[in-house]
PDB file of C-alpha atoms in Angstrom:
ATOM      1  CA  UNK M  16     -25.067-178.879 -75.026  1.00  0.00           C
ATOM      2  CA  UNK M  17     -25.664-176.765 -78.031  1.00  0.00           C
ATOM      3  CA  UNK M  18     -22.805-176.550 -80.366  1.00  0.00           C
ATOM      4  CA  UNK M  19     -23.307-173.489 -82.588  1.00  0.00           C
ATOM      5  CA  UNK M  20     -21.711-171.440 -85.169  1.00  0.00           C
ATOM      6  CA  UNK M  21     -20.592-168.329 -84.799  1.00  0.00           C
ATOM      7  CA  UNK M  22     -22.418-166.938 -87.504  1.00  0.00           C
ATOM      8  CA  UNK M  23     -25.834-168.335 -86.595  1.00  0.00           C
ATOM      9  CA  UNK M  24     -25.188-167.055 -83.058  1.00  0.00           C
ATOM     10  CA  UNK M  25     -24.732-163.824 -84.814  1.00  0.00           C
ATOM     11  CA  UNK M  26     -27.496-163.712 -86.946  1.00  0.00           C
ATOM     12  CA  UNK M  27     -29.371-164.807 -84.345  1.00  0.00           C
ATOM     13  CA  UNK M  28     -28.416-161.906 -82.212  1.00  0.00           C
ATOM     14  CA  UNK M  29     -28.763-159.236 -85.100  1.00  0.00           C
ATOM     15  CA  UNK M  30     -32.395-160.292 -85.898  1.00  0.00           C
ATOM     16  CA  UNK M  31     -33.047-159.796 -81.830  1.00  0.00           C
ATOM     17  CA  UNK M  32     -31.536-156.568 -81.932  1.00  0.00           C
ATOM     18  CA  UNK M  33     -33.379-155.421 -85.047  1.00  0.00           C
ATOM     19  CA  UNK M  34     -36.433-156.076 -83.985  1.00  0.00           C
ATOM     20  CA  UNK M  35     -35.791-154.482 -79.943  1.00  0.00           C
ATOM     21  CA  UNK M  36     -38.453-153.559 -78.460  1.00  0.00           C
ATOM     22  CA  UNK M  37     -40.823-156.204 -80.074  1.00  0.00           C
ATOM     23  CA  UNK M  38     -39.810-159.637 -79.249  1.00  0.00           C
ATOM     24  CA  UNK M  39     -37.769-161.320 -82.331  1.00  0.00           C
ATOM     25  CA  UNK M  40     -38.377-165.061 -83.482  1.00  0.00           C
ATOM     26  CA  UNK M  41     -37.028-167.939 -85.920  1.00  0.00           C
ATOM     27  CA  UNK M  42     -35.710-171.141 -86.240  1.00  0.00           C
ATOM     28  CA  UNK M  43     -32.077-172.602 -87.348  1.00  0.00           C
ATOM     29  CA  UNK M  44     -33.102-176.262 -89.227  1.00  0.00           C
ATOM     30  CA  UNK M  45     -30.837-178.723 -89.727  1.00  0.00           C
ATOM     31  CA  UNK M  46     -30.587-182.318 -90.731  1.00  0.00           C
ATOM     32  CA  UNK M  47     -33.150-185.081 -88.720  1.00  0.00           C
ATOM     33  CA  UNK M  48     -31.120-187.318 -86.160  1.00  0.00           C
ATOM     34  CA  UNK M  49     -27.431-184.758 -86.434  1.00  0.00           C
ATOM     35  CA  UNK M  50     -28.588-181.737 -83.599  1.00  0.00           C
ATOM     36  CA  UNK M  51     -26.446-179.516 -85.804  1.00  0.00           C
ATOM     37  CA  UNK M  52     -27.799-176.091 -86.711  1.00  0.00           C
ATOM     38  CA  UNK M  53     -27.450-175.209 -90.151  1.00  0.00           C
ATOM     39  CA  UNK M  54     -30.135-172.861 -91.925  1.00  0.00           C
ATOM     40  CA  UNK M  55     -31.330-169.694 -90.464  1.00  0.00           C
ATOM     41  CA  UNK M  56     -34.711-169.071 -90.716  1.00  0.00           C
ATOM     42  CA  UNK M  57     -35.883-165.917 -89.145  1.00  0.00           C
ATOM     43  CA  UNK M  58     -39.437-166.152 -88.718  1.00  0.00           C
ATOM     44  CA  UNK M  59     -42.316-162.974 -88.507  1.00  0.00           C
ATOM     45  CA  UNK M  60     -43.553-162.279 -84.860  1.00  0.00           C
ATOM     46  CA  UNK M  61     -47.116-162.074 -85.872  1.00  0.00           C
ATOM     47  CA  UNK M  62     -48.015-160.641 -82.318  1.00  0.00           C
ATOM     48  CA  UNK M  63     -45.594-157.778 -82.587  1.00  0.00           C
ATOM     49  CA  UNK M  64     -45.474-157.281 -79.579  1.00  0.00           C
ATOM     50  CA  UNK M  65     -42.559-156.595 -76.962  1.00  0.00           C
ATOM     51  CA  UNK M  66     -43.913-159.616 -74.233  1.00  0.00           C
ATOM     52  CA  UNK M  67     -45.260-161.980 -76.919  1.00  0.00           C
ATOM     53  CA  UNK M  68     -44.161-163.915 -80.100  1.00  0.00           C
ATOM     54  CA  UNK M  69     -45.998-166.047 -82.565  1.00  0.00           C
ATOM     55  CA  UNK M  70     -45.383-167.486 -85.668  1.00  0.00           C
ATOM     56  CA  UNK M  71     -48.177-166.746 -88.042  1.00  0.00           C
ATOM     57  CA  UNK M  72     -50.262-169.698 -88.335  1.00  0.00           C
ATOM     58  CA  UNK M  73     -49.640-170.163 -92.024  1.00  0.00           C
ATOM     59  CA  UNK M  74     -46.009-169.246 -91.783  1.00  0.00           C
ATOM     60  CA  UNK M  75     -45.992-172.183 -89.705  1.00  0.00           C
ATOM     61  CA  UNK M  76     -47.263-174.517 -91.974  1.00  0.00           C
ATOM     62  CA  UNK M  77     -44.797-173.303 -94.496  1.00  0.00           C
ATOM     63  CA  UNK M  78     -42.066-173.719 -92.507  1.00  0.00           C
ATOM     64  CA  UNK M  79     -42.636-177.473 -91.673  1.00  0.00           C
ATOM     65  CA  UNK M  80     -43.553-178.672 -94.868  1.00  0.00           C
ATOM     66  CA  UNK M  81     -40.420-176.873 -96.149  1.00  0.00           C
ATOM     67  CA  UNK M  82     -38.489-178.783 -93.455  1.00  0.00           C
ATOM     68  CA  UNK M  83     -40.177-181.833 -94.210  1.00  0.00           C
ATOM     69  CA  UNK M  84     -39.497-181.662 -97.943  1.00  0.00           C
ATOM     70  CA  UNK M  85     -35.523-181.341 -96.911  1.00  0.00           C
ATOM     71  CA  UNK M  86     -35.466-183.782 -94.358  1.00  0.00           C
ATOM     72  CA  UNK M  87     -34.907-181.226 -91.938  1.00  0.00           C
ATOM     73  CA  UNK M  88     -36.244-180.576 -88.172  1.00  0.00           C
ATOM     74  CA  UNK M  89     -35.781-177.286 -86.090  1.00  0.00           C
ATOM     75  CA  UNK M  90     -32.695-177.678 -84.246  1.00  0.00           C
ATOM     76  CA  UNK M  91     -32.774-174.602 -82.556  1.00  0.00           C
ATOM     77  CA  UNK M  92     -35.737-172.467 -81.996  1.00  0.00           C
ATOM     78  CA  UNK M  93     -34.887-169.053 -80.747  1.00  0.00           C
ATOM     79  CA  UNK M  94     -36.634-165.795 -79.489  1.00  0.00           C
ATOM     80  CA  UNK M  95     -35.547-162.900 -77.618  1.00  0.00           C
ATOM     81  CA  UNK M  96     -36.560-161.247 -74.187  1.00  0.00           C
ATOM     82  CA  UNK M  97     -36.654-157.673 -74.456  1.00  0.00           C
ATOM     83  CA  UNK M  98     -36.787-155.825 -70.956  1.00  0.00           C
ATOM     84  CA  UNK M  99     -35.955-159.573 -68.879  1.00  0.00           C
ATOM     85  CA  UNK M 100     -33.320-161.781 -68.395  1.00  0.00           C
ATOM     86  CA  UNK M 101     -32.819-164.871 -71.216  1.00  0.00           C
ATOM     87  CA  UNK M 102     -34.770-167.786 -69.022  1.00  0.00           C
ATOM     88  CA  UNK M 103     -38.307-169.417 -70.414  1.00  0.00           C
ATOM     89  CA  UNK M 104     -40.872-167.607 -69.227  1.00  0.00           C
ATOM     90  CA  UNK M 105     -44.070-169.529 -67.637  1.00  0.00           C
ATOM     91  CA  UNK M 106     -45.959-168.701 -71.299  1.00  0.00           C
ATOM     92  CA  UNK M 107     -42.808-170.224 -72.784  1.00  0.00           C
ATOM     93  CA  UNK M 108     -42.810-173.180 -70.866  1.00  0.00           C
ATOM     94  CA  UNK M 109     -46.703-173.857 -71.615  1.00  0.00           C
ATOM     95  CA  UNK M 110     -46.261-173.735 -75.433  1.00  0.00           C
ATOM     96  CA  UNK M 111     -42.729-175.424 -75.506  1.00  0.00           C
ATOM     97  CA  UNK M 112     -43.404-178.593 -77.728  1.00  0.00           C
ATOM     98  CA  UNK M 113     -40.430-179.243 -79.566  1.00  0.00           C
ATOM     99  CA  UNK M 114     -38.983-181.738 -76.556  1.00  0.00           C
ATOM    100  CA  UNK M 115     -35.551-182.116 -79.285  1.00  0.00           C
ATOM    101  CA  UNK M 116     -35.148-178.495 -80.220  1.00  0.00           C
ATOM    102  CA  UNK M 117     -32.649-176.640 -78.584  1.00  0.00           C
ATOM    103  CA  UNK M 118     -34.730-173.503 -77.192  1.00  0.00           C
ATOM    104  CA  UNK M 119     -32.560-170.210 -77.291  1.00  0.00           C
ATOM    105  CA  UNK M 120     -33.066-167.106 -75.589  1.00  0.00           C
ATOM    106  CA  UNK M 121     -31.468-163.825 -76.551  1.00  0.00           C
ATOM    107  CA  UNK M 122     -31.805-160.966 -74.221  1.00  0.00           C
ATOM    108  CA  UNK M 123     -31.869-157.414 -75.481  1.00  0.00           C
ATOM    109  CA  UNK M 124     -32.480-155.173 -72.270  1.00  0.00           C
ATOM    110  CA  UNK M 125     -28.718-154.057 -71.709  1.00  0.00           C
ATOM    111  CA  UNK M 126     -28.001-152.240 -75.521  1.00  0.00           C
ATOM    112  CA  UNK M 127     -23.846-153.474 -74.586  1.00  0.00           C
ATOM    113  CA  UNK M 128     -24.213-156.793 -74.226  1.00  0.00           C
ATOM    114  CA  UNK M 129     -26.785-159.293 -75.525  1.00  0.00           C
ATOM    115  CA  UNK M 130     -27.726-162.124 -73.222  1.00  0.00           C
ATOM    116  CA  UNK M 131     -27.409-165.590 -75.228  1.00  0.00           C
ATOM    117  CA  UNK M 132     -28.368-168.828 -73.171  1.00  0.00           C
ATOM    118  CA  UNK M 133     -30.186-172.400 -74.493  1.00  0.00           C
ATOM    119  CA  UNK M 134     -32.489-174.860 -72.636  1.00  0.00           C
ATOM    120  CA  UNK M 135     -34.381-177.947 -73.180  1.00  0.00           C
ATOM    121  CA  UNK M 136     -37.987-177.637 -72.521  1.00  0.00           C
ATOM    122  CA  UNK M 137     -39.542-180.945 -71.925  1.00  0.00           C
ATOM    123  CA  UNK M 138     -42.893-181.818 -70.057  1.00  0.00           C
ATOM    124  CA  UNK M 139     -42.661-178.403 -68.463  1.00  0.00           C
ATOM    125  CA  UNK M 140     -39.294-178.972 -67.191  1.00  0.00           C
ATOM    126  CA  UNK M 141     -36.870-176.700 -68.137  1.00  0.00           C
ATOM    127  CA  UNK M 142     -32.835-177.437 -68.265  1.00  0.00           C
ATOM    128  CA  UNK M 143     -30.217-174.902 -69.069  1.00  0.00           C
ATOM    129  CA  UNK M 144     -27.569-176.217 -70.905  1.00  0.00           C
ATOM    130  CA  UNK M 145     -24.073-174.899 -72.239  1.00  0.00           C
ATOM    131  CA  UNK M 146     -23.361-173.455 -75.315  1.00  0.00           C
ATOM    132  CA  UNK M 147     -20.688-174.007 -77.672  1.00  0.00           C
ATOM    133  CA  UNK M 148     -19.987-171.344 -80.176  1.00  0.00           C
ATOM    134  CA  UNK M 149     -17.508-172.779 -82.650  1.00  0.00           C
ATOM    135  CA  UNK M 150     -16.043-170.867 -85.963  1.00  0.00           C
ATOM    136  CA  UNK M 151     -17.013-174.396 -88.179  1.00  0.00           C
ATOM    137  CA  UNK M 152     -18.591-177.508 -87.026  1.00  0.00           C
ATOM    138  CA  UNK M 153     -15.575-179.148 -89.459  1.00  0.00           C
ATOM    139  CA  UNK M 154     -13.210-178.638 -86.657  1.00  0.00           C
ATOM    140  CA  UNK M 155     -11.775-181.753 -85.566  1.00  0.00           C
ATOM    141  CA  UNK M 156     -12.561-183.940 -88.388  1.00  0.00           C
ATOM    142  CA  UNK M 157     -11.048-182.793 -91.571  1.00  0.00           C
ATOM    143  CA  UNK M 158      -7.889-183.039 -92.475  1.00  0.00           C
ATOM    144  CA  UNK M 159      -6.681-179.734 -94.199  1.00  0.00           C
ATOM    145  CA  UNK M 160      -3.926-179.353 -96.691  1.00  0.00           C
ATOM    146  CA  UNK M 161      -1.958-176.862 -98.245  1.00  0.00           C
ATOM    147  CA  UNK M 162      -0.166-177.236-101.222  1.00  0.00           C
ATOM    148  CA  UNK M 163       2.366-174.556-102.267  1.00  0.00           C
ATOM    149  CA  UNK M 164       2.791-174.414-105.854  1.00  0.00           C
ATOM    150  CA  UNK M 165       6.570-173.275-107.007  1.00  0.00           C
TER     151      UNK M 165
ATOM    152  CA  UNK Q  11     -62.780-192.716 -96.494  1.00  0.00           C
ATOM    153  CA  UNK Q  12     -59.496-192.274 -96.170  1.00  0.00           C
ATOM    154  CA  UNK Q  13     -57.634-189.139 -94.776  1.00  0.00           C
ATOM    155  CA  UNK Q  14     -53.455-188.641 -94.308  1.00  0.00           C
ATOM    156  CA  UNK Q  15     -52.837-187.132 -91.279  1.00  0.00           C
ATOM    157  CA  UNK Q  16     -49.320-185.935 -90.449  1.00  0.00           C
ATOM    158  CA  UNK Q  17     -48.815-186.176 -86.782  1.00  0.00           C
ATOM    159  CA  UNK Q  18     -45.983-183.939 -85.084  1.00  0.00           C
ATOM    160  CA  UNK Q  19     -42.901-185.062 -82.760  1.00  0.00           C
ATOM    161  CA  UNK Q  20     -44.271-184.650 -79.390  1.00  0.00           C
ATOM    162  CA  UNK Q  21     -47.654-186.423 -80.686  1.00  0.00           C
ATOM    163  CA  UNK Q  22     -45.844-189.937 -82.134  1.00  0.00           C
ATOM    164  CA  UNK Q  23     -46.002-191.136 -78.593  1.00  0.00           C
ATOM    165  CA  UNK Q  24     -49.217-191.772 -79.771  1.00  0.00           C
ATOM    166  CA  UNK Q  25     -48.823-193.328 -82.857  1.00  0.00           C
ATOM    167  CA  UNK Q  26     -45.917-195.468 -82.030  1.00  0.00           C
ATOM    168  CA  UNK Q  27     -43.795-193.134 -83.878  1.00  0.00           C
ATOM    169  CA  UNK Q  28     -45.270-192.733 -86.985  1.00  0.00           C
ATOM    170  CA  UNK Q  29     -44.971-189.458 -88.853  1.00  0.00           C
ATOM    171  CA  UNK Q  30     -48.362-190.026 -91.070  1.00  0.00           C
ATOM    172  CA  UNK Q  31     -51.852-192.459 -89.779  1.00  0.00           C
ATOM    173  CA  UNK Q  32     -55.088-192.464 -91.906  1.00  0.00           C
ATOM    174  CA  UNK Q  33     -58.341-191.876 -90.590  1.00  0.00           C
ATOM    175  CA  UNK Q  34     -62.031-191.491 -91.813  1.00  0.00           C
ATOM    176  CA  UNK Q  35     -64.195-189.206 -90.553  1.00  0.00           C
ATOM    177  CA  UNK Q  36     -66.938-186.468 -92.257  1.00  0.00           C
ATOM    178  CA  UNK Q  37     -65.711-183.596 -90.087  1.00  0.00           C
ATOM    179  CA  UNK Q  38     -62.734-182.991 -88.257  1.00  0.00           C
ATOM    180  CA  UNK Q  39     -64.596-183.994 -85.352  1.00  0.00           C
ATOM    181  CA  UNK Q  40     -65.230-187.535 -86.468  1.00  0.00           C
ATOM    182  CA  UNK Q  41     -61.807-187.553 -87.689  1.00  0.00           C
ATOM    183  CA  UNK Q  42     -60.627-187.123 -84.028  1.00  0.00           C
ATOM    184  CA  UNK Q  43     -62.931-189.761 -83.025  1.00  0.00           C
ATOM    185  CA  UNK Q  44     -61.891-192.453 -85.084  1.00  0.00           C
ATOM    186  CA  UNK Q  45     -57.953-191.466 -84.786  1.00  0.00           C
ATOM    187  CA  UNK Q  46     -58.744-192.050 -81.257  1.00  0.00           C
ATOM    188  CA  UNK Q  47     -60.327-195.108 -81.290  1.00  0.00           C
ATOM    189  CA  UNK Q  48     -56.511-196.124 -83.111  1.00  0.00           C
ATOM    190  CA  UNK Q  49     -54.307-194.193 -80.753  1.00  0.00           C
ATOM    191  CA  UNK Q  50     -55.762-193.503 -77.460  1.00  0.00           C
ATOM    192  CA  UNK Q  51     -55.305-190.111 -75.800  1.00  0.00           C
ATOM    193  CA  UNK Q  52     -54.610-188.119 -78.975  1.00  0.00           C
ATOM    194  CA  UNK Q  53     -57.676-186.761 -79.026  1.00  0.00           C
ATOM    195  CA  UNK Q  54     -57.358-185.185 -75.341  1.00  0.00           C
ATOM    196  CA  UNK Q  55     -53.950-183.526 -76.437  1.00  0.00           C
ATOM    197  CA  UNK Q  56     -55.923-181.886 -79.774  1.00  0.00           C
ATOM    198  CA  UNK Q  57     -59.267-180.847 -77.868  1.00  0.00           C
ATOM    199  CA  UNK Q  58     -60.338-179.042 -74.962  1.00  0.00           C
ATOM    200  CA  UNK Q  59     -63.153-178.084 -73.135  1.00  0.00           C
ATOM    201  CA  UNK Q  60     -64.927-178.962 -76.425  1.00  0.00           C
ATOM    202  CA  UNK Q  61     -62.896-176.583 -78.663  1.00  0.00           C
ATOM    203  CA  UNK Q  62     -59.516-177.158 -80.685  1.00  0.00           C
ATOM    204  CA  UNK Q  63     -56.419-176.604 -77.732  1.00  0.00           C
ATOM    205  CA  UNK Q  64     -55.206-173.094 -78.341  1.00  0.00           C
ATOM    206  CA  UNK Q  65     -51.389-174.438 -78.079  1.00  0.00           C
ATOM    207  CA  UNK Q  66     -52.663-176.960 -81.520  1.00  0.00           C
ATOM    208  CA  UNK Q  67     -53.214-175.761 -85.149  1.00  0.00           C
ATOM    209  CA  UNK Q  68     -54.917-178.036 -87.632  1.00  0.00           C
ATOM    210  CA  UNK Q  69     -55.039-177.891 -91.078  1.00  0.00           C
ATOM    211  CA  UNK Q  70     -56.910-179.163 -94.120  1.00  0.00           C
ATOM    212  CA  UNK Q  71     -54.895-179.241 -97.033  1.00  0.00           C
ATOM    213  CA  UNK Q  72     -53.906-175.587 -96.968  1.00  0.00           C
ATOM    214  CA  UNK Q  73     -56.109-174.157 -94.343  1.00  0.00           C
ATOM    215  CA  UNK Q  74     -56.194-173.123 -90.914  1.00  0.00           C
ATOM    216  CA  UNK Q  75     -59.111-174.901 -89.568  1.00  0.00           C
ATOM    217  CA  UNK Q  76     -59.862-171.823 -87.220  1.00  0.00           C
ATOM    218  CA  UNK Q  77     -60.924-169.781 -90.636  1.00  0.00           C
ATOM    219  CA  UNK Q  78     -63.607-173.150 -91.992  1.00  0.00           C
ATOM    220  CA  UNK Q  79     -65.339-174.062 -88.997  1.00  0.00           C
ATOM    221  CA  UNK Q  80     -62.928-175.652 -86.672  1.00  0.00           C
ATOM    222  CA  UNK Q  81     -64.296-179.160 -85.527  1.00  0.00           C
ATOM    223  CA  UNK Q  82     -67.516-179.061 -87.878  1.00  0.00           C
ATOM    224  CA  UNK Q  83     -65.400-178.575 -91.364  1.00  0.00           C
ATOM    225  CA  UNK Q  84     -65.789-180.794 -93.363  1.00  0.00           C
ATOM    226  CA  UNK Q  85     -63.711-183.784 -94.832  1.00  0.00           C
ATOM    227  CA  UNK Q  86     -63.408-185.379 -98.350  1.00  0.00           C
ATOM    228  CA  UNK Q  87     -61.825-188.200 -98.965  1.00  0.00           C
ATOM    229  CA  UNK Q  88     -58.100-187.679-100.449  1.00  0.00           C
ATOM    230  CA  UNK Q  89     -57.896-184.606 -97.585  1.00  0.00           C
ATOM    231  CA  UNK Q  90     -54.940-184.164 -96.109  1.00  0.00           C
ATOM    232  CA  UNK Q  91     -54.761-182.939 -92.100  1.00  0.00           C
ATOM    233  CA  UNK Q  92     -52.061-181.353 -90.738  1.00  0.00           C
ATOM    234  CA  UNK Q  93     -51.307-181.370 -87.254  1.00  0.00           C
ATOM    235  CA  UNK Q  94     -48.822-178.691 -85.853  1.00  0.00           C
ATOM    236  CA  UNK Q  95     -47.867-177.045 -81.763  1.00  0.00           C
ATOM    237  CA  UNK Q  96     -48.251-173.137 -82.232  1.00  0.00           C
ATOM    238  CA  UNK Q  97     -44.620-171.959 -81.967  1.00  0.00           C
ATOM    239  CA  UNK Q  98     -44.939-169.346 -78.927  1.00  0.00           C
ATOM    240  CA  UNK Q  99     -44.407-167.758 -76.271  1.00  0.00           C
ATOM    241  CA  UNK Q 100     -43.750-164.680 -73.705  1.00  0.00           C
TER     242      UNK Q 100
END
């Protein structure tokens, strides 16, 4: 399952909608070992192009020593469909090599209502999974309290 | 001659897990070569048909290997290699 935040989801889904027709692309790192998205990186479709996306090869190199430097992998790595449904493609299946990453698709084709699903992709195989979009991942575990001051 | 390579996720299989090997080599070629005398079967997931695997980019230090003679450029000691899958798709 992913477990998301709202807000990611919605940047997520504003970055796929700026960028309709062309396909739109990024990543959401977060701490190594904890699957929990935290920073929103949208990423440059260097192939502009409304059936392809590619990180630019040096972007890409940025982007991973940045994560490295912060201890950081890409929990979620998202890109959007623009005229299909939100399922992997074949081309998306063939370059999927993240087997940990949580591998969103965001669907643009109907302009009311944006298509947001997640998979695993690994060894070709790909599994749909649920998705969980929560206000803050601190639900459940902190305690809050309010003091009222006279 | 030593040479730091860093080695991503879906490669450690190879490596036992490890995030960074060293290696020797002149080019990027022999660098392959030796790495797979080490760790047998990375080299098939880096090369095909001869050529660097389109789905693979490689870097020395700060460049794209594509741009300084893919498997023929050259290697000095102290070089660092980076290894990373093309994020991609349709």
């Amino acid at each position: 399952m992913l477990t998301i935040s709202r807000e990611l989801h919605d940047q997520i889904v504003a970055h796929a909608r700026a960028d309709h027709p062309d396909e739109a692309c990024g990543v959401v790192a977060g701490p190594e070992g904890a699957d929990r998205p935290e920073r929103f990186i949208p990423m440059l479709n260097a192939a502009r192009s409304p059936t392809f996306y590619e990180f630019d090869s040096m972007d890409l190199l940025r982007l991973y020593r940045e994560m490295d430097d912060r201890d950081e992998v890409p929990v979620v790595i998202y890109h959007s469909h623009t005229a299909t449904e939100a399922y992997p493609s074949r081309t998306d299946i063939t370059y999927a090599s993240e087997p940990e990453a949580h591998y969103v698709l965001v669907s643009t084709r109907e302009s009311a209502t944006t298509e947001f699903r997640s998979y695993r992709i690994v060894d070709g195989v790909v599994t749909e999974e649920p998705v969980e979009v929560v206000q803050s991942y601190l639900f459940g575990h902190t305690r809050t309290e309010t003091v009222y001051e006279q | 001659m030593a040479i730091e390579v860093r080695i991503p996720t879906i490669l450690r299989t190879y490596t036992g897990g490890a995030k960074t090997v060293d290696g020797a080599g002149d080019t990027l070629e022999g660098l392959f070569v030796d790495l797979d005398g080490k760790h047998p079967g990375l080299r098939d997931r880096l090369i095909k048909d001869g050529a660097l695997h389109r789905f693979v980019n490689v870097y020395v230090n700060d460049e794209d290997v594509r741009f300084t003679g893919a498997l023929e450029t050259t290697l000095n000691d102290g070089d660092s290699v980076t290894i990373l899958p093309a994020v991609a798709g349709g």
